[in-house]
Amino acid sequence: MFKGPFEESTIKRAQEKDFLKIHLHNLRDFTTDRHRTVDDTPFGGGAGMVMKVEPIYKAINHIKEEIKEKVKVILLSPQGKTFTQEVAFELIKEKNLILICGRYEGVDERVREHLVDEELSIGDYVLSGGEIAAMVVVDALARLIPGVVGDERSIKEDSFYRGLLDYPQYTRPAEFKGWKVPEILRSGNHRKIETWRRKKMLEKTLLRRPDLLKKAKLTSEEKKWLEEIRKKLKK
Ligand code: 4HQ
């Protein structure tokens, strides 16, 4: 599952430049029975299967013994704290991460109680397994490593870097089927363009994700603009 996504684009580049090393481990390699069983029926009954604690314990120990460095153990699950850009900026400070990907209906609670440092969810929906969630986390982190994304500016200008949505972007042609690019962007007046963009970020965030504004770090000028935009929209 990991092969394709890890061999493309940002993650590929990060690995080639030796900024990132990804090691994949199959939990079945940490079993001892003939069928290499990683799941079992739940105590107390009920539908579905539960990931066993022992293979996960052995896998984590194996990795920890191998790297002999500080490592943060993360479980991907819908019960976790939501993985946001803010969490990404925290996680990128870590030297090593173990991302545990579960299948079936979940993992034995003792994994959370004794083996995991942090439980993360990539969003409120149910995936078939933690693998795609782990890939999402790896991708978001890889592009934060200095030197991986060519232009450092693009990280700072990212949507969410400042907790706001992006401003609208356009490229050539200046007119297509009568649909015009805003005149200001073609004016060459960089001060005015900058102001227009900052106001558009506020407007878009207010309209689509007002929840983000509570946390966004705004300058006093931006707070003033935001009030103006609020008034304008009420009319
Ligand atoms: N799953 N964010 C169930 C997720 C998920 C999510 C992973 C499905 C774990 C057992 N993981 N397995 N959302 O839905 O991270």
mmCIF file of C-alpha atoms and ligand atoms in Angstrom:
data_model
loop_
_atom_site.group_PDB
_atom_site.id
_atom_site.type_symbol
_atom_site.label_atom_id
_atom_site.label_comp_id
_atom_site.label_asym_id
_atom_site.label_seq_id
_atom_site.Cartn_x
_atom_site.Cartn_y
_atom_site.Cartn_z
ATOM 1 C CA MET A 1 0.000 0.000 0.000
ATOM 2 C CA PHE A 2 2.786 2.427 0.862
ATOM 3 C CA LYS A 3 4.922 1.852 -2.210
ATOM 4 C CA GLY A 4 3.197 4.215 -4.663
ATOM 5 C CA PRO A 5 2.680 7.265 -2.422
ATOM 6 C CA PHE A 6 6.135 7.017 -0.828
ATOM 7 C CA GLU A 7 7.862 6.819 -4.209
ATOM 8 C CA GLU A 8 6.400 10.028 -5.594
ATOM 9 C CA SER A 9 6.770 13.733 -5.256
ATOM 10 C CA THR A 10 7.627 15.309 -1.902
ATOM 11 C CA ILE A 11 8.127 12.096 0.060
ATOM 12 C CA LYS A 12 10.353 10.666 -2.643
ATOM 13 C CA ARG A 13 12.418 13.859 -2.750
ATOM 14 C CA ALA A 14 12.760 13.997 1.027
ATOM 15 C CA GLN A 15 14.093 10.443 1.074
ATOM 16 C CA GLU A 16 16.462 10.980 -1.849
ATOM 17 C CA LYS A 17 17.949 13.998 -0.106
ATOM 18 C CA ASP A 18 18.347 11.905 3.093
ATOM 19 C CA PHE A 19 16.089 14.244 5.050
ATOM 20 C CA LEU A 20 13.636 11.439 5.710
ATOM 21 C CA LYS A 21 13.930 7.693 6.211
ATOM 22 C CA ILE A 22 10.848 5.512 6.169
ATOM 23 C CA HIS A 23 11.023 1.942 7.429
ATOM 24 C CA LEU A 24 8.021 -0.298 6.896
ATOM 25 C CA HIS A 25 7.347 -3.138 9.312
ATOM 26 C CA ASN A 26 4.776 -5.866 8.872
ATOM 27 C CA LEU A 27 3.131 -6.784 12.164
ATOM 28 C CA ARG A 28 2.817 -10.358 10.894
ATOM 29 C CA ASP A 29 6.610 -10.610 11.168
ATOM 30 C CA PHE A 30 6.210 -10.228 14.934
ATOM 31 C CA THR A 31 3.909 -13.200 15.419
ATOM 32 C CA THR A 32 4.882 -16.718 16.421
ATOM 33 C CA ASP A 33 1.974 -18.882 15.260
ATOM 34 C CA ARG A 34 1.745 -20.698 11.942
ATOM 35 C CA HIS A 35 -0.963 -18.388 10.609
ATOM 36 C CA ARG A 36 0.905 -15.225 11.659
ATOM 37 C CA THR A 37 -2.211 -13.970 13.453
ATOM 38 C CA VAL A 38 -2.391 -10.265 14.307
ATOM 39 C CA ASP A 39 -6.077 -10.136 15.325
ATOM 40 C CA ASP A 40 -8.477 -12.035 17.547
ATOM 41 C CA THR A 41 -12.114 -11.993 18.709
ATOM 42 C CA PRO A 42 -13.054 -9.398 21.344
ATOM 43 C CA PHE A 43 -13.390 -10.415 25.021
ATOM 44 C CA GLY A 44 -17.018 -9.978 26.006
ATOM 45 C CA GLY A 45 -18.196 -10.784 22.523
ATOM 46 C CA GLY A 46 -19.405 -8.554 19.758
ATOM 47 C CA ALA A 47 -18.810 -8.086 16.072
ATOM 48 C CA GLY A 48 -15.454 -7.878 14.382
ATOM 49 C CA MET A 49 -11.872 -8.500 15.333
ATOM 50 C CA VAL A 50 -9.362 -6.680 17.525
ATOM 51 C CA MET A 51 -5.622 -6.186 16.883
ATOM 52 C CA LYS A 52 -3.575 -8.196 19.359
ATOM 53 C CA VAL A 53 -1.241 -6.395 21.765
ATOM 54 C CA GLU A 54 1.723 -8.779 21.497
ATOM 55 C CA PRO A 55 2.768 -8.271 17.849
ATOM 56 C CA ILE A 56 2.514 -4.494 18.321
ATOM 57 C CA TYR A 57 4.579 -4.683 21.523
ATOM 58 C CA LYS A 58 7.253 -6.781 19.808
ATOM 59 C CA ALA A 59 7.372 -4.529 16.752
ATOM 60 C CA ILE A 60 7.793 -1.378 18.855
ATOM 61 C CA ASN A 61 10.541 -3.024 20.944
ATOM 62 C CA HIS A 62 12.321 -4.207 17.831
ATOM 63 C CA ILE A 63 12.329 -0.706 16.341
ATOM 64 C CA LYS A 64 13.373 0.954 19.617
ATOM 65 C CA GLU A 65 16.291 -1.450 20.043
ATOM 66 C CA GLU A 66 17.367 -0.791 16.489
ATOM 67 C CA ILE A 67 17.394 3.001 16.578
ATOM 68 C CA LYS A 68 18.540 3.549 20.200
ATOM 69 C CA GLU A 69 17.205 7.128 20.058
ATOM 70 C CA LYS A 70 14.201 8.958 21.395
ATOM 71 C CA VAL A 71 11.094 7.936 19.488
ATOM 72 C CA LYS A 72 7.476 9.036 19.748
ATOM 73 C CA VAL A 73 4.908 6.269 19.300
ATOM 74 C CA ILE A 74 1.722 7.307 17.528
ATOM 75 C CA LEU A 75 -1.450 5.323 16.967
ATOM 76 C CA LEU A 76 -3.684 6.317 14.057
ATOM 77 C CA SER A 77 -7.339 5.969 14.976
ATOM 78 C CA PRO A 78 -10.627 7.865 14.712
ATOM 79 C CA GLN A 79 -10.529 8.256 18.516
ATOM 80 C CA GLY A 80 -7.342 10.307 18.390
ATOM 81 C CA LYS A 81 -6.727 14.022 18.605
ATOM 82 C CA THR A 82 -7.311 15.605 15.193
ATOM 83 C CA PHE A 83 -4.156 15.891 13.109
ATOM 84 C CA THR A 84 -3.921 19.551 12.074
ATOM 85 C CA GLN A 85 -1.176 21.743 10.650
ATOM 86 C CA GLU A 86 -0.514 22.841 14.212
ATOM 87 C CA VAL A 87 0.085 19.221 15.257
ATOM 88 C CA ALA A 88 2.315 18.792 12.187
ATOM 89 C CA PHE A 89 4.489 21.731 13.329
ATOM 90 C CA GLU A 90 4.851 20.032 16.725
ATOM 91 C CA LEU A 91 5.593 16.542 15.352
ATOM 92 C CA ILE A 92 8.232 17.743 12.914
ATOM 93 C CA LYS A 93 10.392 18.582 15.949
ATOM 94 C CA GLU A 94 10.671 14.864 16.758
ATOM 95 C CA LYS A 95 13.688 12.923 15.534
ATOM 96 C CA ASN A 96 11.868 9.590 15.216
ATOM 97 C CA LEU A 97 8.233 8.539 14.967
ATOM 98 C CA ILE A 98 6.587 5.147 15.012
ATOM 99 C CA LEU A 99 3.196 5.229 13.289
ATOM 100 C CA ILE A 100 1.019 2.254 14.187
ATOM 101 C CA CYS A 101 -1.565 1.364 11.566
ATOM 102 C CA GLY A 102 -4.405 -0.811 12.747
ATOM 103 C CA ARG A 103 -6.868 -2.820 10.734
ATOM 104 C CA TYR A 104 -10.127 -4.488 11.728
ATOM 105 C CA GLU A 105 -12.338 -2.816 14.349
ATOM 106 C CA GLY A 106 -9.495 -1.448 16.413
ATOM 107 C CA VAL A 107 -6.596 -2.320 18.688
ATOM 108 C CA ASP A 108 -6.483 -3.905 22.132
ATOM 109 C CA GLU A 109 -6.881 -1.022 24.617
ATOM 110 C CA ARG A 110 -3.619 -2.020 26.346
ATOM 111 C CA VAL A 111 -1.753 -0.734 23.294
ATOM 112 C CA ARG A 112 -3.081 2.768 24.112
ATOM 113 C CA GLU A 113 -2.591 2.332 27.848
ATOM 114 C CA HIS A 114 1.004 1.129 27.786
ATOM 115 C CA LEU A 115 2.663 1.526 24.394
ATOM 116 C CA VAL A 116 1.415 4.692 22.735
ATOM 117 C CA ASP A 117 2.516 8.297 23.377
ATOM 118 C CA GLU A 118 -0.106 9.973 21.215
ATOM 119 C CA GLU A 119 -3.248 8.943 19.357
ATOM 120 C CA LEU A 120 -4.054 10.862 16.175
ATOM 121 C CA SER A 121 -7.004 10.958 13.791
ATOM 122 C CA ILE A 122 -6.817 12.521 10.347
ATOM 123 C CA GLY A 123 -10.509 13.388 10.474
ATOM 124 C CA ASP A 124 -14.002 12.322 11.419
ATOM 125 C CA TYR A 125 -14.617 9.467 9.016
ATOM 126 C CA VAL A 126 -13.871 5.770 9.083
ATOM 127 C CA LEU A 127 -11.050 4.329 6.983
ATOM 128 C CA SER A 128 -10.442 0.630 6.347
ATOM 129 C CA GLY A 129 -7.117 0.857 8.120
ATOM 130 C CA GLY A 130 -4.583 3.267 9.546
ATOM 131 C CA GLU A 131 -2.233 3.060 6.535
ATOM 132 C CA ILE A 132 -3.706 5.901 4.511
ATOM 133 C CA ALA A 133 -3.891 8.025 7.673
ATOM 134 C CA ALA A 134 -0.178 7.341 8.290
ATOM 135 C CA MET A 135 0.627 8.370 4.707
ATOM 136 C CA VAL A 136 -1.271 11.619 5.224
ATOM 137 C CA VAL A 137 0.796 12.358 8.330
ATOM 138 C CA VAL A 138 4.078 11.467 6.584
ATOM 139 C CA ASP A 139 3.240 13.682 3.608
ATOM 140 C CA ALA A 140 2.279 16.669 5.741
ATOM 141 C CA LEU A 141 5.499 16.291 7.767
ATOM 142 C CA ALA A 142 7.834 15.653 4.817
ATOM 143 C CA ARG A 143 7.023 19.014 3.249
ATOM 144 C CA LEU A 144 7.865 20.813 6.501
ATOM 145 C CA ILE A 145 11.443 19.521 6.567
ATOM 146 C CA PRO A 146 13.722 22.445 5.642
ATOM 147 C CA GLY A 147 15.093 21.948 2.136
ATOM 148 C CA VAL A 148 12.464 19.477 0.948
ATOM 149 C CA VAL A 149 10.014 21.904 -0.635
ATOM 150 C CA GLY A 150 12.201 24.030 -2.906
ATOM 151 C CA ASP A 151 10.902 27.469 -2.008
ATOM 152 C CA GLU A 152 10.776 28.027 1.767
ATOM 153 C CA ARG A 153 8.337 30.842 1.116
ATOM 154 C CA SER A 154 5.668 28.423 -0.022
ATOM 155 C CA ILE A 155 5.459 26.869 3.460
ATOM 156 C CA LYS A 156 4.973 30.275 5.049
ATOM 157 C CA GLU A 157 2.379 31.191 2.465
ATOM 158 C CA ASP A 158 0.537 27.900 2.839
ATOM 159 C CA SER A 159 -3.048 27.866 3.760
ATOM 160 C CA PHE A 160 -3.085 27.191 7.524
ATOM 161 C CA TYR A 161 0.416 28.468 8.195
ATOM 162 C CA ARG A 162 -1.297 31.493 9.669
ATOM 163 C CA GLY A 163 -4.511 29.653 10.375
ATOM 164 C CA LEU A 164 -6.343 31.223 7.431
ATOM 165 C CA LEU A 165 -7.565 29.918 4.087
ATOM 166 C CA ASP A 166 -5.723 30.841 0.900
ATOM 167 C CA TYR A 167 -6.460 33.893 -1.194
ATOM 168 C CA PRO A 168 -7.765 33.283 -4.752
ATOM 169 C CA GLN A 169 -5.070 32.587 -7.329
ATOM 170 C CA TYR A 170 -5.078 33.075 -11.082
ATOM 171 C CA THR A 171 -2.724 32.396 -13.950
ATOM 172 C CA ARG A 172 -2.738 33.101 -17.667
ATOM 173 C CA PRO A 173 -4.752 33.793 -19.728
ATOM 174 C CA ALA A 174 -5.986 37.078 -18.261
ATOM 175 C CA GLU A 175 -9.327 36.395 -19.866
ATOM 176 C CA PHE A 176 -10.915 33.048 -20.740
ATOM 177 C CA LYS A 177 -14.435 32.789 -22.182
ATOM 178 C CA GLY A 178 -15.026 36.278 -20.856
ATOM 179 C CA TRP A 179 -14.019 35.231 -17.307
ATOM 180 C CA LYS A 180 -11.596 37.908 -16.183
ATOM 181 C CA VAL A 181 -8.744 37.896 -13.685
ATOM 182 C CA PRO A 182 -9.228 40.697 -11.095
ATOM 183 C CA GLU A 183 -7.704 43.861 -12.509
ATOM 184 C CA ILE A 184 -5.677 44.582 -9.361
ATOM 185 C CA LEU A 185 -3.556 41.418 -9.813
ATOM 186 C CA ARG A 186 -2.474 42.705 -13.225
ATOM 187 C CA SER A 187 -1.810 46.247 -12.031
ATOM 188 C CA GLY A 188 1.767 45.590 -10.906
ATOM 189 C CA ASN A 189 1.084 47.506 -7.677
ATOM 190 C CA HIS A 190 2.584 45.051 -5.201
ATOM 191 C CA ARG A 191 1.464 46.889 -2.087
ATOM 192 C CA LYS A 192 -2.144 46.911 -3.262
ATOM 193 C CA ILE A 193 -1.949 43.268 -4.340
ATOM 194 C CA GLU A 194 -0.646 42.253 -0.919
ATOM 195 C CA THR A 195 -3.479 44.087 0.823
ATOM 196 C CA TRP A 196 -6.080 42.616 -1.556
ATOM 197 C CA ARG A 197 -4.786 39.111 -0.875
ATOM 198 C CA ARG A 198 -4.767 39.522 2.896
ATOM 199 C CA LYS A 199 -8.340 40.825 2.809
ATOM 200 C CA LYS A 200 -9.442 37.955 0.555
ATOM 201 C CA MET A 201 -7.909 35.431 2.974
ATOM 202 C CA LEU A 202 -9.963 36.952 5.783
ATOM 203 C CA GLU A 203 -13.129 37.076 3.686
ATOM 204 C CA LYS A 204 -12.834 33.474 2.511
ATOM 205 C CA THR A 205 -12.074 32.238 6.008
ATOM 206 C CA LEU A 206 -15.010 34.175 7.455
ATOM 207 C CA LEU A 207 -17.383 32.757 4.840
ATOM 208 C CA ARG A 208 -16.219 29.155 4.786
ATOM 209 C CA ARG A 209 -14.373 28.398 8.019
ATOM 210 C CA PRO A 210 -15.318 30.998 10.646
ATOM 211 C CA ASP A 211 -14.161 28.479 13.290
ATOM 212 C CA LEU A 212 -10.563 29.061 12.161
ATOM 213 C CA LEU A 213 -10.719 32.765 13.024
ATOM 214 C CA LYS A 214 -10.838 32.056 16.754
ATOM 215 C CA LYS A 215 -7.281 30.688 16.644
ATOM 216 C CA ALA A 216 -5.799 32.758 13.797
ATOM 217 C CA LYS A 217 -3.051 35.192 14.718
ATOM 218 C CA LEU A 218 -4.248 38.493 13.289
ATOM 219 C CA THR A 219 -2.554 41.879 13.274
ATOM 220 C CA SER A 220 -4.601 44.833 14.540
ATOM 221 C CA GLU A 221 -4.940 45.967 10.917
ATOM 222 C CA GLU A 222 -6.360 42.555 9.965
ATOM 223 C CA LYS A 223 -8.797 42.663 12.880
ATOM 224 C CA LYS A 224 -10.015 46.030 11.611
ATOM 225 C CA TRP A 225 -10.416 44.654 8.048
ATOM 226 C CA LEU A 226 -12.264 41.632 9.393
ATOM 227 C CA GLU A 227 -14.841 43.889 11.055
ATOM 228 C CA GLU A 228 -15.224 45.839 7.799
ATOM 229 C CA ILE A 229 -15.760 42.581 5.886
ATOM 230 C CA ARG A 230 -18.321 41.425 8.471
ATOM 231 C CA LYS A 231 -20.260 44.686 8.058
ATOM 232 C CA LYS A 232 -20.033 44.530 4.261
ATOM 233 C CA LEU A 233 -21.427 40.983 4.249
ATOM 234 C CA LYS A 234 -24.344 41.856 6.523
ATOM 235 C CA LYS A 235 -25.626 44.474 4.085
HETATM 236 N N1 4HQ B 1 -9.054 4.182 11.078
HETATM 237 N N2 4HQ B 1 -7.702 8.685 11.353
HETATM 238 C C1 4HQ B 1 -10.024 2.055 11.873
HETATM 239 C C2 4HQ B 1 -9.389 5.506 10.829
HETATM 240 C C3 4HQ B 1 -8.467 6.626 11.097
HETATM 241 C C4 4HQ B 1 -8.805 8.001 11.040
HETATM 242 C C5 4HQ B 1 -7.739 3.712 11.487
HETATM 243 C C6 4HQ B 1 -10.068 3.162 10.851
HETATM 244 C C7 4HQ B 1 -7.742 2.576 12.457
HETATM 245 C C8 4HQ B 1 -8.651 0.438 13.023
HETATM 246 N N3 4HQ B 1 -7.191 6.577 11.458
HETATM 247 N N4 4HQ B 1 -8.697 1.550 12.080
HETATM 248 N N5 4HQ B 1 -9.969 8.541 10.727
HETATM 249 O O1 4HQ B 1 -10.485 5.762 10.397
HETATM 250 O O2 4HQ B 1 -6.741 7.820 11.615
#
